[in-house]
Amino acid sequence: MQEYEASKFNMSSMRAGVSVREIKHNKNGLRIFKLRINKGDRLLFTFDTMRIRPEYRQSIIFLDYCHHDDQAMQGRTIGLHSQDVLEYEPIEERIELEIDQRYADFDYDPNRVITRVMDVQTMAQLLDDREDRAVYYLNDEQFACLKEQDAPTFIFGSAGSGKTTINIHKAFILATQPMNIGYFTYSNYLVEDAKKLFHKIIEQSPEYRADDLIRRVNFHPLNEYMSATINQYNVVTYEQFRTWIIERQPLLLRQLDLPIYDIWKEIRGLIKGMIPKEWLTYRVNIHQKKIPMDLVDVLIQKGLAKRSGDDLQLQAEKLYAAKARFLDAYETRAILLMHELLDEYLLTHPMIDENIYYALDEQYCVYSRQSREWLYELTLRYQAFLQETGLLDENDLAREFLKKVSQKEMALFDFVIADEIQDLTEIQIYCLIRLAKNKNQLLFSGDINQTIRPTYFHTGRIESLLKTSNTHLGFIKHQLIKNYRSTKEVVDLANQVVDLRVEHLGRQKKHDYHEVAVREAKHSIYYFNSAQPKEVMRLLETAIQRHYVAIVVPNEAEKRNFQQLTQLKGAIFTVEEIKGIEKDYIICYNVMSYYHKEWERILTTDVKYQNQYRYYFNLLYVALTRARHHLCFIEEKVPSLLYEYFRPHFLMFEAFDEAELKLNQISTDNEFYKEAKRYEAHELYEQAILEYERSNLAGADQDVKRCRALMLNKEGHHLEAGHALMQLKAYDLAAKCYRQAQNQLLYLKARVFSDVPFQTLKAEFEQEGIDLVSFVYDREEPISWVKRFNRLYMKYVFEQMKGINRMIDTIEKMKG
């Protein structure tokens, strides 16, 4: 590659001694070259191909590494012209001929393979540490998503289809212009991954000023961005909700007889997270709102409103339909009024009205009237608990944030990009829509087939929300079907899940599609007979000792059962926990069996178009598509119809065989440690602790203590977590905990110990209306760490004095 660059991308002018030959007579007209590595090895490449977009035409495309002794050399093919070559011995000539014959039919299609783009230095790093930091060549399907459109865009994509990569490329393209771009996703680790990829693209684009590009794209986890905006950081987690309901509401919990996670899902996604715009009356008092009478008369005349005394009721559906044509001034004013009424409802109602909740059909809520009454009563008590303690949950946070947006107290973005949109509630998505100055400048991406988190995500409703605040009729949609993550067998099984769903629930045109596997590796899908418990235990005990394996169960209840079986915490994942992770090897344990009653109902009764049952298909889909190479099922009570449906895909095992089940690769301490780091970044602290302990590396005990502290924080014990992290000198993490605990003094202490500049601290406290110097020095009891604060303050003062001295010198010079 270095020689190629030095020769100005002219292969013929490369210096003598670079031993290259061309493969002759390629049937597809592709020019493929062989670089001699040693006597038996060749590196195959092509260049200057018309099959890739012009910006990559001066690249070398490496195609394959051929080893003469490797009998698994793929039967593919490649193409050449004259070069300076070394003299070959007869045996090497035979190797050359063999390669030519094998690659006579080879074809390179960038839309059907994974192609990475990297410079020489990056390639060297990848070879050294096997980390995947390359930028990917976008296939034509992905590249089409980047086309500039004067309309909002929604990218639907299967697992491993490259949605995030497209989003980052879009952010990069936008950042080459003077724009302010907001990039949002639900989790911290997704934001960090997005940042890394964005910086990688910048590194490979030296024609742009990196500082300008970085400044223009603002990466944020959505909840953290909202928290910083309203200055409220103590947001209730599921773990805290679980503790509250067990300790405070045991009677209602027994009456409901539902898993706590399902209760959380109903409250977060529906009762508190839904925007019930279709069920609102949009009634307003004419005099209180000071609505002009000419507007009232025109709307009534057009059939867009009805009047009853001093009340005017807007006809929402007719106003939405009016957007399909040109809106006159009266219709526009009416729509803006409707938006205002919707915002007022959202800001004054922390949950939907109970009569709306009780009236929802089975498309939204599957519970009986009695269960709904208990659920609503539980939500009222939960909301009272939040108000009494001064806490917020995610939906409350979104409402407070929406208040800031509605009152125009914050800057909006020129363009908003949001990833994994299916993980958000409707109120959160509505906030994202409102954050864009121009509602056509939106890019959302997600996959309804991966909706397992506590939301009731439906793209039709999201489009409807968009229409509520936009003149455009809907999204421009792109569907990505190529799966870059999993082997063909895994993708085929995922497609079978789709077919089964269509058969029993009916087709949804936008979301029921078949994926195409890009990875060429082939591995059987294993099914291990659970009737042999000793053999199952041998399999699980071995799998637990492999860093590349994840054991996945459907939910928290099955996770607790499994932990009793193995007496080992952190060894397994729920489907919810594994959702953002991919592994080389996935073992699904009772993912189908746990919900055998639900599956039997799906498979034996008419449940057409009852969308609540998508959850079980999605759960199975997410679990199996986490696997890159190997997938194994262990099921204790799988419904016979479901088993028979998938059976043709399975390779059956009765006894454990480490080699046959591809579990014979031993994991090293370093591999355990790297996995632990990854789990910690995903906030999977229980799993991270186990991997750190297995690594046996020096200093791993500190990592374990840090994760234990972060677990405490997640459970709502913010002060205790902060104290533990301070002892570990993890000052930045401690600061976050103290901020969640709303303890300003301890927060300042952690920030001071992090050596944050005084000017930054001063600005932070001024945002809360606090004078930092007075806050520290005007206390009744002295601060033990005041000397450390003094050093930061004195450094700031000296810098200020230097500035004053420079100004005085300048004035003196001007005086002459």
PDB file of C-alpha atoms in Angstrom, residues 92 103 121 196 202 235 254 265 308 312 331 346 402 444 463 467 469 495 561 574 576 599 619 624 664 675 746 761 779:
ATOM      1  CA  GLU A  92       5.918 -21.812  -7.365  1.00  0.00           C
ATOM      2  CA  TYR A 103      -9.923 -17.655  -9.150  1.00  0.00           C
ATOM      3  CA  GLN A 121      -1.320   2.692  10.023  1.00  0.00           C
ATOM      4  CA  LYS A 196     -15.331   6.737  17.946  1.00  0.00           C
ATOM      5  CA  ILE A 202     -12.554  12.532  10.418  1.00  0.00           C
ATOM      6  CA  VAL A 235     -33.855   9.817  37.394  1.00  0.00           C
ATOM      7  CA  ARG A 254     -49.946  -9.918  44.536  1.00  0.00           C
ATOM      8  CA  LYS A 265     -43.327  -1.689  30.727  1.00  0.00           C
ATOM      9  CA  SER A 308     -70.735  25.086  21.804  1.00  0.00           C
ATOM     10  CA  LEU A 312     -64.552  25.761  20.328  1.00  0.00           C
ATOM     11  CA  GLU A 331     -55.974  26.449   8.746  1.00  0.00           C
ATOM     12  CA  LEU A 346     -48.693  16.768  28.005  1.00  0.00           C
ATOM     13  CA  LEU A 402     -40.643  19.737  26.739  1.00  0.00           C
ATOM     14  CA  PHE A 444     -34.485   8.409  12.817  1.00  0.00           C
ATOM     15  CA  GLU A 463     -45.367   9.241  11.801  1.00  0.00           C
ATOM     16  CA  LYS A 467     -47.582  15.059  11.298  1.00  0.00           C
ATOM     17  CA  SER A 469     -45.861  19.087  14.500  1.00  0.00           C
ATOM     18  CA  ASN A 495     -36.186 -15.210   8.624  1.00  0.00           C
ATOM     19  CA  ASN A 561     -33.645 -19.660  38.470  1.00  0.00           C
ATOM     20  CA  THR A 574     -31.398 -11.599  29.995  1.00  0.00           C
ATOM     21  CA  GLU A 576     -32.827  -7.201  27.541  1.00  0.00           C
ATOM     22  CA  TRP A 599     -46.576 -19.653  22.294  1.00  0.00           C
ATOM     23  CA  LEU A 619     -37.627 -11.651  22.128  1.00  0.00           C
ATOM     24  CA  LEU A 624     -30.646 -15.404  18.288  1.00  0.00           C
ATOM     25  CA  ASN A 664     -12.594 -26.019  22.726  1.00  0.00           C
ATOM     26  CA  GLU A 675     -14.872  -8.527  27.865  1.00  0.00           C
ATOM     27  CA  LEU A 746     -19.696  16.505  47.633  1.00  0.00           C
ATOM     28  CA  LEU A 761     -16.583  24.919  38.106  1.00  0.00           C
ATOM     29  CA  ARG A 779     -19.564  28.118  55.394  1.00  0.00           C
TER      30      ARG A 779
END
